[in-house]
Amino acid sequence: MTKRFLVTGGAGFIGSAVVRRLIGSTTHEVLVVDKLTYAGNLESLAPVADDPRYRFVRADIVDAAAMHRLFDEFSPDVVMHLAAESHVDRSIDGPGDFIQTNIVGTYSLLQAALAHWRALPAPRRNGFRFHHISTDEVFGSLGAEGLFQEDTPYQPKSPYSASKAGSDHLARAWHHTYGLPVVITNCSNNYGPYHFPEKLIPLTIIKALRGEAIPVYGTGANVRDWLHVEDHADALLLAAERGEIGESYNIGGRNERTNLEVVQAICGLLDELAPDAAIGSRAKLISFVADRPGHDARYAIDASKVERELGWRARYNFDDGLRQTVQWYLDNRTWWERVRSGVYRGERLGVAI
Ligand SMILES: NC(=O)c1ccc[n+]([C@@H]2O[C@H](COP(=O)([O-])OP(=O)(O)OC[C@H]3O[C@@H](n4cnc5c(N)ncnc54)[C@H](O)[C@@H]3O)[C@@H](O)[C@H]2O)c1
């Protein structure tokens, strides 16, 4: 059955993958609501821009009146809420935007969704879903052993993760208190095409390609569980359409790597795919810099619930996914050169003196 999806943050990294998937492989209609901050990029939606089932509105989710209006006009069956300030280093330098968008913005969206849901006729009301997309960082940091489960207690440690934990609590509360049909997903670090070049993988690819020093925080020993963005988009569509109301699902790629291993792998791939005699071996560009304040040691996800209950399987292993990603950045220079020519210029963020 064709449904109407309102996707916030659809011009961002993960949101655009979700929208490309919704338009490319379903019959659903999509309204993207995005403020187009430095992280939002309409070029990431160019592959679907001419499709009659796709619409875009520039709006701030904090703007309650605008959200109520958009719900009235578009009348969604499903809300996929991805709009957020998403970069930990930026949250250290300027937490205010994170509180506004991630907490106040989620609140105004929940209120608009609640008013809309209450006014729907019964069959549509029963099918309505509010899907809140969140992070595994709400669980805090792991030691060498163990995995985050859905019932792991929340222990956020950065302004970013604290603001996302706050938004998760609000979404849960709107379900328990008002009955809004909410589904939550918490996922690990994503990577893949169209990733804004301030995050570890695209930043490393671009710096290594240009023969510039590649910054690695601390000793590079921090561990992340990498999830390909297209695998994540598949899981998100399953959760949005088939997730159990009031439940949360952890999504991860079972690809634990230290940051140093990731950077070294990218260097090796670029030496193979884009050899440059003037640069030589990229690994020698690696430069250890002062660690991020409060840097969480390890994140790792137990994804067995989403696999068991929603039938999701990751299609990419990390080696293949990383190769595909590096090749994408080599093939799509125009995309990242335009993105980089905007506000963000690859400077170090989040030092918190
Ligand atoms: N990238 C990851 O590895 C990761 C991991 C776990 C969870 N998440 C979560 O997934 C979601 C998407 O992450 P991403 O990496 O695609 O983020 P992103 O930073 O690439 O994109 C965020 C999008 O939200 C938009 N936006 C920001 N503030 C807004 C506002 N006030 N109103 C409307 N739009 C606004 C931006 O313009 C941008 O298009 C976020 O909620 C994030 O917390 C991301």
mmCIF file of C-alpha atoms and ligand atoms in Angstrom:
data_model
loop_
_atom_site.group_PDB
_atom_site.id
_atom_site.type_symbol
_atom_site.label_atom_id
_atom_site.label_comp_id
_atom_site.label_asym_id
_atom_site.label_seq_id
_atom_site.Cartn_x
_atom_site.Cartn_y
_atom_site.Cartn_z
ATOM 1 C CA MET A 1 0.000 0.000 0.000
ATOM 2 C CA THR A 2 1.319 3.420 -0.917
ATOM 3 C CA LYS A 3 1.951 5.593 2.137
ATOM 4 C CA ARG A 4 2.962 9.178 2.740
ATOM 5 C CA PHE A 5 6.366 9.529 4.435
ATOM 6 C CA LEU A 6 7.432 12.790 6.059
ATOM 7 C CA VAL A 7 11.223 12.581 6.424
ATOM 8 C CA THR A 8 12.994 15.208 8.543
ATOM 9 C CA GLY A 9 16.704 15.706 7.877
ATOM 10 C CA GLY A 10 16.265 14.125 4.447
ATOM 11 C CA ALA A 11 19.026 16.268 2.937
ATOM 12 C CA GLY A 12 21.598 14.846 5.370
ATOM 13 C CA PHE A 13 23.808 11.801 5.061
ATOM 14 C CA ILE A 14 21.470 9.080 6.349
ATOM 15 C CA GLY A 15 18.214 10.883 5.512
ATOM 16 C CA SER A 16 19.164 11.220 1.842
ATOM 17 C CA ALA A 17 19.993 7.486 1.691
ATOM 18 C CA VAL A 18 16.538 6.764 3.144
ATOM 19 C CA VAL A 19 14.829 9.066 0.618
ATOM 20 C CA ARG A 20 16.755 7.643 -2.348
ATOM 21 C CA ARG A 21 15.693 4.175 -1.167
ATOM 22 C CA LEU A 22 12.041 5.188 -0.608
ATOM 23 C CA ILE A 23 11.763 6.715 -4.066
ATOM 24 C CA GLY A 24 13.969 4.128 -5.797
ATOM 25 C CA SER A 25 12.468 0.929 -4.440
ATOM 26 C CA THR A 26 8.988 1.616 -3.048
ATOM 27 C CA THR A 27 5.817 3.306 -4.311
ATOM 28 C CA HIS A 28 5.583 5.635 -1.289
ATOM 29 C CA GLU A 29 5.311 9.428 -1.470
ATOM 30 C CA VAL A 30 7.941 11.461 0.344
ATOM 31 C CA LEU A 31 8.032 14.954 1.796
ATOM 32 C CA VAL A 32 11.496 15.982 2.961
ATOM 33 C CA VAL A 33 11.535 18.643 5.688
ATOM 34 C CA ASP A 34 15.014 20.049 6.198
ATOM 35 C CA LYS A 35 16.517 23.334 7.380
ATOM 36 C CA LEU A 36 19.548 22.873 5.108
ATOM 37 C CA THR A 37 22.178 23.576 7.750
ATOM 38 C CA TYR A 38 25.844 23.199 6.771
ATOM 39 C CA ALA A 39 25.199 19.407 6.849
ATOM 40 C CA GLY A 40 22.181 19.411 4.536
ATOM 41 C CA ASN A 41 22.828 19.198 0.846
ATOM 42 C CA LEU A 42 20.218 19.086 -1.907
ATOM 43 C CA GLU A 43 22.788 17.564 -4.242
ATOM 44 C CA SER A 44 22.492 14.371 -2.185
ATOM 45 C CA LEU A 45 18.845 14.260 -3.303
ATOM 46 C CA ALA A 46 19.567 15.024 -6.974
ATOM 47 C CA PRO A 47 18.962 11.359 -7.998
ATOM 48 C CA VAL A 48 15.281 11.671 -6.908
ATOM 49 C CA ALA A 49 14.678 15.392 -7.476
ATOM 50 C CA ASP A 50 12.548 14.933 -10.608
ATOM 51 C CA ASP A 51 10.368 12.156 -9.264
ATOM 52 C CA PRO A 52 6.709 13.221 -8.873
ATOM 53 C CA ARG A 53 6.495 11.244 -5.595
ATOM 54 C CA TYR A 54 9.209 13.453 -4.019
ATOM 55 C CA ARG A 55 8.746 16.924 -2.506
ATOM 56 C CA PHE A 56 11.074 19.157 -0.511
ATOM 57 C CA VAL A 57 10.291 21.920 1.990
ATOM 58 C CA ARG A 58 12.932 23.996 3.709
ATOM 59 C CA ALA A 59 11.833 24.394 7.329
ATOM 60 C CA ASP A 60 13.193 24.304 10.864
ATOM 61 C CA ILE A 61 11.728 21.535 13.047
ATOM 62 C CA VAL A 62 11.927 23.919 16.015
ATOM 63 C CA ASP A 63 9.271 26.091 14.299
ATOM 64 C CA ALA A 64 6.103 24.612 15.830
ATOM 65 C CA ALA A 65 3.688 26.556 13.606
ATOM 66 C CA ALA A 66 5.504 25.443 10.450
ATOM 67 C CA MET A 67 5.461 21.805 11.628
ATOM 68 C CA HIS A 68 1.695 21.905 12.334
ATOM 69 C CA ARG A 69 1.107 23.436 8.901
ATOM 70 C CA LEU A 70 3.207 20.802 7.126
ATOM 71 C CA PHE A 71 1.416 17.958 8.914
ATOM 72 C CA ASP A 72 -1.940 19.482 7.904
ATOM 73 C CA GLU A 73 -0.906 19.935 4.284
ATOM 74 C CA PHE A 74 0.939 16.658 3.693
ATOM 75 C CA SER A 75 -1.020 14.428 6.093
ATOM 76 C CA PRO A 76 1.688 11.774 6.601
ATOM 77 C CA ASP A 77 1.165 8.096 7.453
ATOM 78 C CA VAL A 78 4.744 7.722 8.657
ATOM 79 C CA VAL A 79 7.194 10.222 10.108
ATOM 80 C CA MET A 80 10.874 9.333 9.934
ATOM 81 C CA HIS A 81 12.653 11.843 12.145
ATOM 82 C CA LEU A 82 16.339 12.169 11.282
ATOM 83 C CA ALA A 83 16.876 15.943 11.502
ATOM 84 C CA ALA A 84 19.546 16.619 14.081
ATOM 85 C CA GLU A 85 22.799 18.310 14.816
ATOM 86 C CA SER A 86 24.961 15.209 14.541
ATOM 87 C CA HIS A 87 28.661 15.943 15.012
ATOM 88 C CA VAL A 88 30.157 15.314 18.478
ATOM 89 C CA ASP A 89 33.046 17.765 17.960
ATOM 90 C CA ARG A 90 30.623 20.556 17.039
ATOM 91 C CA SER A 91 28.570 19.763 20.161
ATOM 92 C CA ILE A 92 31.675 20.401 22.272
ATOM 93 C CA ASP A 93 32.290 23.780 20.629
ATOM 94 C CA GLY A 94 28.627 24.894 20.548
ATOM 95 C CA PRO A 95 26.070 22.763 22.417
ATOM 96 C CA GLY A 96 23.238 25.303 22.064
ATOM 97 C CA ASP A 97 22.222 24.248 18.539
ATOM 98 C CA PHE A 98 22.128 20.618 19.732
ATOM 99 C CA ILE A 99 19.712 21.444 22.536
ATOM 100 C CA GLN A 100 17.540 23.473 20.166
ATOM 101 C CA THR A 101 17.308 21.063 17.249
ATOM 102 C CA ASN A 102 17.669 17.692 18.966
ATOM 103 C CA ILE A 103 15.533 18.363 22.042
ATOM 104 C CA VAL A 104 13.278 21.363 21.345
ATOM 105 C CA GLY A 105 12.914 20.397 17.664
ATOM 106 C CA THR A 106 11.943 16.819 18.549
ATOM 107 C CA TYR A 107 9.428 18.191 21.044
ATOM 108 C CA SER A 108 7.768 20.449 18.458
ATOM 109 C CA LEU A 109 7.662 17.608 15.943
ATOM 110 C CA LEU A 110 6.111 15.234 18.491
ATOM 111 C CA GLN A 111 3.451 17.814 19.300
ATOM 112 C CA ALA A 112 2.627 18.325 15.623
ATOM 113 C CA ALA A 113 2.543 14.543 15.071
ATOM 114 C CA LEU A 114 0.290 14.033 18.088
ATOM 115 C CA ALA A 115 -2.249 16.632 16.951
ATOM 116 C CA HIS A 116 -2.235 15.129 13.437
ATOM 117 C CA TRP A 117 -2.531 11.525 14.694
ATOM 118 C CA ARG A 118 -5.432 12.334 17.017
ATOM 119 C CA ALA A 119 -7.368 13.905 14.145
ATOM 120 C CA LEU A 120 -6.889 10.995 11.708
ATOM 121 C CA PRO A 121 -9.799 8.673 10.889
ATOM 122 C CA ALA A 122 -9.493 5.329 12.728
ATOM 123 C CA PRO A 123 -7.947 3.144 9.967
ATOM 124 C CA ARG A 124 -5.235 5.696 9.239
ATOM 125 C CA ARG A 125 -4.728 6.399 12.937
ATOM 126 C CA ASN A 126 -4.047 2.685 13.562
ATOM 127 C CA GLY A 127 -1.421 2.575 10.826
ATOM 128 C CA PHE A 128 0.366 5.800 11.787
ATOM 129 C CA ARG A 129 4.013 5.590 12.975
ATOM 130 C CA PHE A 130 6.454 8.138 14.380
ATOM 131 C CA HIS A 131 9.934 6.688 13.873
ATOM 132 C CA HIS A 132 12.657 8.415 15.832
ATOM 133 C CA ILE A 133 16.184 7.741 14.546
ATOM 134 C CA SER A 134 18.831 7.807 17.250
ATOM 135 C CA THR A 135 22.330 6.715 18.101
ATOM 136 C CA ASP A 136 24.111 4.065 20.170
ATOM 137 C CA GLU A 137 26.023 6.932 21.801
ATOM 138 C CA VAL A 138 23.104 7.361 24.235
ATOM 139 C CA PHE A 139 24.363 4.197 25.988
ATOM 140 C CA GLY A 140 27.739 5.737 26.834
ATOM 141 C CA SER A 141 31.003 3.887 26.417
ATOM 142 C CA LEU A 142 31.924 0.184 26.639
ATOM 143 C CA GLY A 143 35.075 -1.445 27.982
ATOM 144 C CA ALA A 144 36.863 -4.153 26.009
ATOM 145 C CA GLU A 145 33.939 -6.588 26.367
ATOM 146 C CA GLY A 146 30.164 -6.482 25.940
ATOM 147 C CA LEU A 147 27.622 -5.080 23.499
ATOM 148 C CA PHE A 148 24.878 -2.461 23.752
ATOM 149 C CA GLN A 149 21.455 -4.132 24.060
ATOM 150 C CA GLU A 150 18.100 -2.366 23.715
ATOM 151 C CA ASP A 151 17.755 -2.369 27.523
ATOM 152 C CA THR A 152 21.279 -1.085 28.264
ATOM 153 C CA PRO A 153 20.863 1.898 30.629
ATOM 154 C CA TYR A 154 21.356 5.322 29.093
ATOM 155 C CA GLN A 155 24.633 7.005 30.053
ATOM 156 C CA PRO A 156 25.350 9.694 27.446
ATOM 157 C CA LYS A 157 28.681 11.432 27.834
ATOM 158 C CA SER A 158 28.873 14.211 25.215
ATOM 159 C CA PRO A 159 26.545 17.179 24.614
ATOM 160 C CA TYR A 160 25.524 15.456 21.362
ATOM 161 C CA SER A 161 24.678 12.095 22.927
ATOM 162 C CA ALA A 162 22.962 13.771 25.898
ATOM 163 C CA SER A 163 20.745 15.735 23.500
ATOM 164 C CA LYS A 164 19.897 12.567 21.556
ATOM 165 C CA ALA A 165 19.153 10.718 24.811
ATOM 166 C CA GLY A 166 16.818 13.576 25.711
ATOM 167 C CA SER A 167 15.024 13.250 22.378
ATOM 168 C CA ASP A 168 14.684 9.459 22.828
ATOM 169 C CA HIS A 169 13.130 10.012 26.271
ATOM 170 C CA LEU A 170 10.670 12.524 24.819
ATOM 171 C CA ALA A 171 9.641 10.146 22.021
ATOM 172 C CA ARG A 172 9.119 7.317 24.552
ATOM 173 C CA ALA A 173 7.163 9.625 26.849
ATOM 174 C CA TRP A 174 4.844 10.712 24.001
ATOM 175 C CA HIS A 175 4.103 7.026 23.430
ATOM 176 C CA HIS A 176 3.539 6.103 27.082
ATOM 177 C CA THR A 177 1.667 9.264 28.049
ATOM 178 C CA TYR A 178 -0.334 10.113 24.932
ATOM 179 C CA GLY A 179 -0.328 6.790 23.065
ATOM 180 C CA LEU A 180 1.491 8.176 20.007
ATOM 181 C CA PRO A 181 2.677 5.115 17.991
ATOM 182 C CA VAL A 182 6.424 5.581 18.351
ATOM 183 C CA VAL A 183 9.262 3.302 17.188
ATOM 184 C CA ILE A 184 12.886 4.119 18.055
ATOM 185 C CA THR A 185 16.108 2.859 16.468
ATOM 186 C CA ASN A 186 19.616 3.343 17.844
ATOM 187 C CA CYS A 187 22.430 2.719 15.424
ATOM 188 C CA SER A 188 26.185 2.636 15.358
ATOM 189 C CA ASN A 189 28.543 4.771 13.253
ATOM 190 C CA ASN A 190 27.452 4.963 9.632
ATOM 191 C CA TYR A 191 29.727 5.271 6.625
ATOM 192 C CA GLY A 192 29.209 5.315 2.868
ATOM 193 C CA PRO A 193 28.543 7.677 -0.064
ATOM 194 C CA TYR A 194 27.375 11.299 0.508
ATOM 195 C CA HIS A 195 28.938 11.476 3.992
ATOM 196 C CA PHE A 196 29.775 15.054 4.992
ATOM 197 C CA PRO A 197 33.577 15.360 4.968
ATOM 198 C CA GLU A 198 34.006 16.307 8.628
ATOM 199 C CA LYS A 199 33.494 12.736 9.862
ATOM 200 C CA LEU A 200 36.410 10.289 10.193
ATOM 201 C CA ILE A 201 36.044 8.229 6.998
ATOM 202 C CA PRO A 202 35.340 10.924 4.357
ATOM 203 C CA LEU A 203 37.771 13.355 6.026
ATOM 204 C CA THR A 204 40.509 10.712 5.891
ATOM 205 C CA ILE A 205 39.759 9.819 2.267
ATOM 206 C CA ILE A 206 39.988 13.437 1.143
ATOM 207 C CA LYS A 207 43.081 14.317 3.171
ATOM 208 C CA ALA A 208 44.869 11.144 2.037
ATOM 209 C CA LEU A 209 43.911 11.767 -1.576
ATOM 210 C CA ARG A 210 45.404 15.248 -1.410
ATOM 211 C CA GLY A 211 48.547 14.166 0.422
ATOM 212 C CA GLU A 212 47.641 16.198 3.543
ATOM 213 C CA ALA A 213 48.308 15.166 7.162
ATOM 214 C CA ILE A 214 45.610 12.739 8.384
ATOM 215 C CA PRO A 215 44.622 13.553 11.992
ATOM 216 C CA VAL A 216 44.008 10.595 14.325
ATOM 217 C CA TYR A 217 42.739 11.447 17.815
ATOM 218 C CA GLY A 218 44.843 10.145 20.744
ATOM 219 C CA THR A 219 46.424 6.792 19.886
ATOM 220 C CA GLY A 220 43.659 5.796 17.445
ATOM 221 C CA ALA A 221 42.582 2.982 19.780
ATOM 222 C CA ASN A 222 38.905 4.014 20.081
ATOM 223 C CA VAL A 223 36.627 1.339 18.652
ATOM 224 C CA ARG A 224 33.510 1.967 16.567
ATOM 225 C CA ASP A 225 31.082 -0.567 15.039
ATOM 226 C CA TRP A 226 30.732 0.517 11.404
ATOM 227 C CA LEU A 227 27.414 0.243 9.549
ATOM 228 C CA HIS A 228 27.044 0.940 5.827
ATOM 229 C CA VAL A 229 24.477 3.687 5.290
ATOM 230 C CA GLU A 230 22.572 1.638 2.676
ATOM 231 C CA ASP A 231 22.255 -1.266 5.134
ATOM 232 C CA HIS A 232 21.074 1.243 7.714
ATOM 233 C CA ALA A 233 18.480 2.677 5.302
ATOM 234 C CA ASP A 234 17.117 -0.862 4.733
ATOM 235 C CA ALA A 235 16.816 -1.407 8.486
ATOM 236 C CA LEU A 236 15.132 1.976 8.966
ATOM 237 C CA LEU A 237 12.455 1.222 6.371
ATOM 238 C CA LEU A 238 11.750 -2.125 8.045
ATOM 239 C CA ALA A 239 11.506 -0.457 11.464
ATOM 240 C CA ALA A 240 9.276 2.346 10.162
ATOM 241 C CA GLU A 241 6.843 -0.046 8.476
ATOM 242 C CA ARG A 242 7.006 -3.177 10.631
ATOM 243 C CA GLY A 243 8.518 -2.105 13.952
ATOM 244 C CA GLU A 244 6.457 -2.887 17.044
ATOM 245 C CA ILE A 245 4.906 0.221 18.586
ATOM 246 C CA GLY A 246 6.740 1.327 21.738
ATOM 247 C CA GLU A 247 9.800 -0.823 20.918
ATOM 248 C CA SER A 248 13.350 0.187 20.152
ATOM 249 C CA TYR A 249 15.790 -1.641 17.868
ATOM 250 C CA ASN A 250 19.581 -1.508 17.899
ATOM 251 C CA ILE A 251 21.164 -1.504 14.450
ATOM 252 C CA GLY A 252 24.851 -2.254 13.942
ATOM 253 C CA GLY A 253 27.137 -3.762 11.368
ATOM 254 C CA ARG A 254 29.147 -6.224 13.515
ATOM 255 C CA ASN A 255 32.206 -4.445 12.138
ATOM 256 C CA GLU A 256 34.275 -3.342 15.103
ATOM 257 C CA ARG A 257 37.452 -1.510 14.123
ATOM 258 C CA THR A 258 39.814 0.870 15.900
ATOM 259 C CA ASN A 259 40.009 4.317 14.341
ATOM 260 C CA LEU A 260 43.639 3.609 13.437
ATOM 261 C CA GLU A 261 42.661 0.392 11.613
ATOM 262 C CA VAL A 262 40.048 2.337 9.628
ATOM 263 C CA VAL A 263 42.523 5.057 8.657
ATOM 264 C CA GLN A 264 45.196 2.535 7.690
ATOM 265 C CA ALA A 265 42.698 0.614 5.552
ATOM 266 C CA ILE A 266 41.717 3.808 3.703
ATOM 267 C CA CYS A 267 45.392 4.630 3.090
ATOM 268 C CA GLY A 268 45.942 1.153 1.628
ATOM 269 C CA LEU A 269 42.868 1.417 -0.613
ATOM 270 C CA LEU A 270 43.911 4.818 -1.964
ATOM 271 C CA ASP A 271 47.477 3.623 -2.621
ATOM 272 C CA GLU A 272 45.865 0.882 -4.744
ATOM 273 C CA LEU A 273 43.001 2.816 -6.399
ATOM 274 C CA ALA A 274 44.622 6.248 -6.828
ATOM 275 C CA PRO A 275 48.407 5.805 -6.671
ATOM 276 C CA ASP A 276 50.334 9.077 -6.656
ATOM 277 C CA ALA A 277 54.123 8.966 -6.935
ATOM 278 C CA ALA A 278 54.470 12.459 -5.443
ATOM 279 C CA ILE A 279 52.611 11.371 -2.287
ATOM 280 C CA GLY A 280 53.898 7.796 -1.999
ATOM 281 C CA SER A 281 52.513 5.578 0.791
ATOM 282 C CA ARG A 282 49.559 7.391 2.407
ATOM 283 C CA ALA A 283 50.116 5.703 5.793
ATOM 284 C CA LYS A 284 53.013 8.045 6.419
ATOM 285 C CA LEU A 285 50.539 10.983 6.393
ATOM 286 C CA ILE A 286 48.959 9.706 9.642
ATOM 287 C CA SER A 287 49.435 12.271 12.394
ATOM 288 C CA PHE A 288 48.376 11.641 16.006
ATOM 289 C CA VAL A 289 46.716 14.707 17.543
ATOM 290 C CA ALA A 290 45.369 15.583 21.023
ATOM 291 C CA ASP A 291 42.420 13.372 21.907
ATOM 292 C CA ARG A 292 38.785 14.563 21.856
ATOM 293 C CA PRO A 293 37.752 15.594 25.405
ATOM 294 C CA GLY A 294 35.737 12.766 27.009
ATOM 295 C CA HIS A 295 36.280 10.534 23.946
ATOM 296 C CA ASP A 296 34.173 7.363 24.398
ATOM 297 C CA ALA A 297 36.435 4.275 24.221
ATOM 298 C CA ARG A 298 34.256 1.718 22.473
ATOM 299 C CA TYR A 299 30.780 1.360 20.962
ATOM 300 C CA ALA A 300 29.452 -2.015 19.799
ATOM 301 C CA ILE A 301 25.905 -3.081 19.031
ATOM 302 C CA ASP A 302 24.015 -6.302 19.507
ATOM 303 C CA ALA A 303 21.783 -6.200 16.412
ATOM 304 C CA SER A 304 20.125 -9.585 16.989
ATOM 305 C CA LYS A 305 16.663 -8.143 17.800
ATOM 306 C CA VAL A 306 16.292 -6.275 14.481
ATOM 307 C CA GLU A 307 17.652 -9.339 12.663
ATOM 308 C CA ARG A 308 15.344 -11.766 14.462
ATOM 309 C CA GLU A 309 12.151 -9.698 14.621
ATOM 310 C CA LEU A 310 12.321 -7.639 11.418
ATOM 311 C CA GLY A 311 14.394 -9.998 9.260
ATOM 312 C CA TRP A 312 17.106 -7.417 8.607
ATOM 313 C CA ARG A 313 20.580 -8.479 7.452
ATOM 314 C CA ALA A 314 23.542 -6.233 6.664
ATOM 315 C CA ARG A 315 24.611 -6.775 3.065
ATOM 316 C CA TYR A 316 28.041 -5.126 3.300
ATOM 317 C CA ASN A 317 31.032 -6.443 5.162
ATOM 318 C CA PHE A 318 33.348 -3.604 6.168
ATOM 319 C CA ASP A 319 36.131 -4.346 3.681
ATOM 320 C CA ASP A 320 33.762 -4.326 0.676
ATOM 321 C CA GLY A 321 31.804 -1.337 1.989
ATOM 322 C CA LEU A 322 34.940 0.695 2.593
ATOM 323 C CA ARG A 323 36.263 -0.090 -0.889
ATOM 324 C CA GLN A 324 32.924 0.959 -2.433
ATOM 325 C CA THR A 325 32.973 4.168 -0.350
ATOM 326 C CA VAL A 326 36.537 5.118 -1.294
ATOM 327 C CA GLN A 327 35.689 4.481 -4.966
ATOM 328 C CA TRP A 328 32.562 6.677 -4.620
ATOM 329 C CA TYR A 329 34.636 9.614 -3.321
ATOM 330 C CA LEU A 330 37.064 9.120 -6.213
ATOM 331 C CA ASP A 331 34.166 9.117 -8.697
ATOM 332 C CA ASN A 332 32.239 12.021 -7.126
ATOM 333 C CA ARG A 333 34.785 14.754 -6.606
ATOM 334 C CA THR A 334 32.289 17.420 -7.682
ATOM 335 C CA TRP A 335 29.953 16.508 -4.812
ATOM 336 C CA TRP A 336 32.537 16.778 -2.063
ATOM 337 C CA GLU A 337 34.420 19.699 -3.570
ATOM 338 C CA ARG A 338 31.185 21.711 -3.616
ATOM 339 C CA VAL A 339 30.327 20.640 -0.080
ATOM 340 C CA ARG A 340 33.785 21.598 1.117
ATOM 341 C CA SER A 341 33.681 24.967 -0.572
ATOM 342 C CA GLY A 342 30.798 25.938 1.747
ATOM 343 C CA VAL A 343 30.988 26.777 5.418
ATOM 344 C CA TYR A 344 33.043 23.798 6.488
ATOM 345 C CA ARG A 345 36.680 23.720 5.389
ATOM 346 C CA GLY A 346 38.104 20.712 7.176
ATOM 347 C CA GLU A 347 39.439 22.576 10.217
ATOM 348 C CA ARG A 348 39.834 20.856 13.585
ATOM 349 C CA LEU A 349 36.652 21.107 15.685
ATOM 350 C CA GLY A 350 35.801 20.140 19.259
ATOM 351 C CA VAL A 351 39.025 20.837 21.131
ATOM 352 C CA ALA A 352 37.170 22.464 24.118
ATOM 353 C CA ILE A 353 39.901 24.534 25.730
HETATM 354 N N1 LIG B 1 25.937 9.459 11.089
HETATM 355 C C1 LIG B 1 25.934 8.503 12.007
HETATM 356 O O1 LIG B 1 26.867 7.707 12.064
HETATM 357 C C2 LIG B 1 24.771 8.351 12.958
HETATM 358 C C3 LIG B 1 24.804 7.301 13.850
HETATM 359 C C4 LIG B 1 23.724 7.120 14.704
HETATM 360 C C5 LIG B 1 22.632 7.963 14.644
HETATM 361 N N2 LIG B 1 22.621 9.001 13.777
HETATM 362 C C6 LIG B 1 21.427 9.858 13.769
HETATM 363 O O2 LIG B 1 20.846 9.763 12.480
HETATM 364 C C7 LIG B 1 20.276 11.011 12.111
HETATM 365 C C8 LIG B 1 20.850 11.472 10.791
HETATM 366 O O3 LIG B 1 22.269 11.560 10.921
HETATM 367 P P1 LIG B 1 23.177 12.087 9.710
HETATM 368 O O4 LIG B 1 24.527 11.543 9.905
HETATM 369 O O5 LIG B 1 22.472 11.850 8.428
HETATM 370 O O6 LIG B 1 23.191 13.642 10.030
HETATM 371 P P2 LIG B 1 23.588 14.859 9.085
HETATM 372 O O7 LIG B 1 24.248 15.845 9.996
HETATM 373 O O8 LIG B 1 24.308 14.385 7.874
HETATM 374 O O9 LIG B 1 22.179 15.431 8.596
HETATM 375 C C9 LIG B 1 21.296 16.103 9.440
HETATM 376 C C10 LIG B 1 20.246 16.789 8.577
HETATM 377 O O10 LIG B 1 19.321 17.455 9.467
HETATM 378 C C11 LIG B 1 19.081 18.773 8.976
HETATM 379 N N3 LIG B 1 18.765 19.630 10.128
HETATM 380 C C12 LIG B 1 19.583 19.992 11.144
HETATM 381 N N4 LIG B 1 18.925 20.805 11.996
HETATM 382 C C13 LIG B 1 17.647 20.933 11.524
HETATM 383 C C14 LIG B 1 16.507 21.623 11.979
HETATM 384 N N5 LIG B 1 16.524 22.364 13.101
HETATM 385 N N6 LIG B 1 15.355 21.526 11.244
HETATM 386 C C15 LIG B 1 15.320 20.796 10.105
HETATM 387 N N7 LIG B 1 16.389 20.130 9.616
HETATM 388 C C16 LIG B 1 17.554 20.192 10.324
HETATM 389 C C17 LIG B 1 20.393 19.186 8.309
HETATM 390 O O11 LIG B 1 20.202 20.230 7.373
HETATM 391 C C18 LIG B 1 20.825 17.860 7.658
HETATM 392 O O12 LIG B 1 20.251 17.732 6.365
HETATM 393 C C19 LIG B 1 20.546 11.963 13.262
HETATM 394 O O13 LIG B 1 19.403 12.038 14.068
HETATM 395 C C20 LIG B 1 21.702 11.327 14.006
HETATM 396 O O14 LIG B 1 21.649 11.655 15.375
HETATM 397 C C21 LIG B 1 23.665 9.212 12.939
#
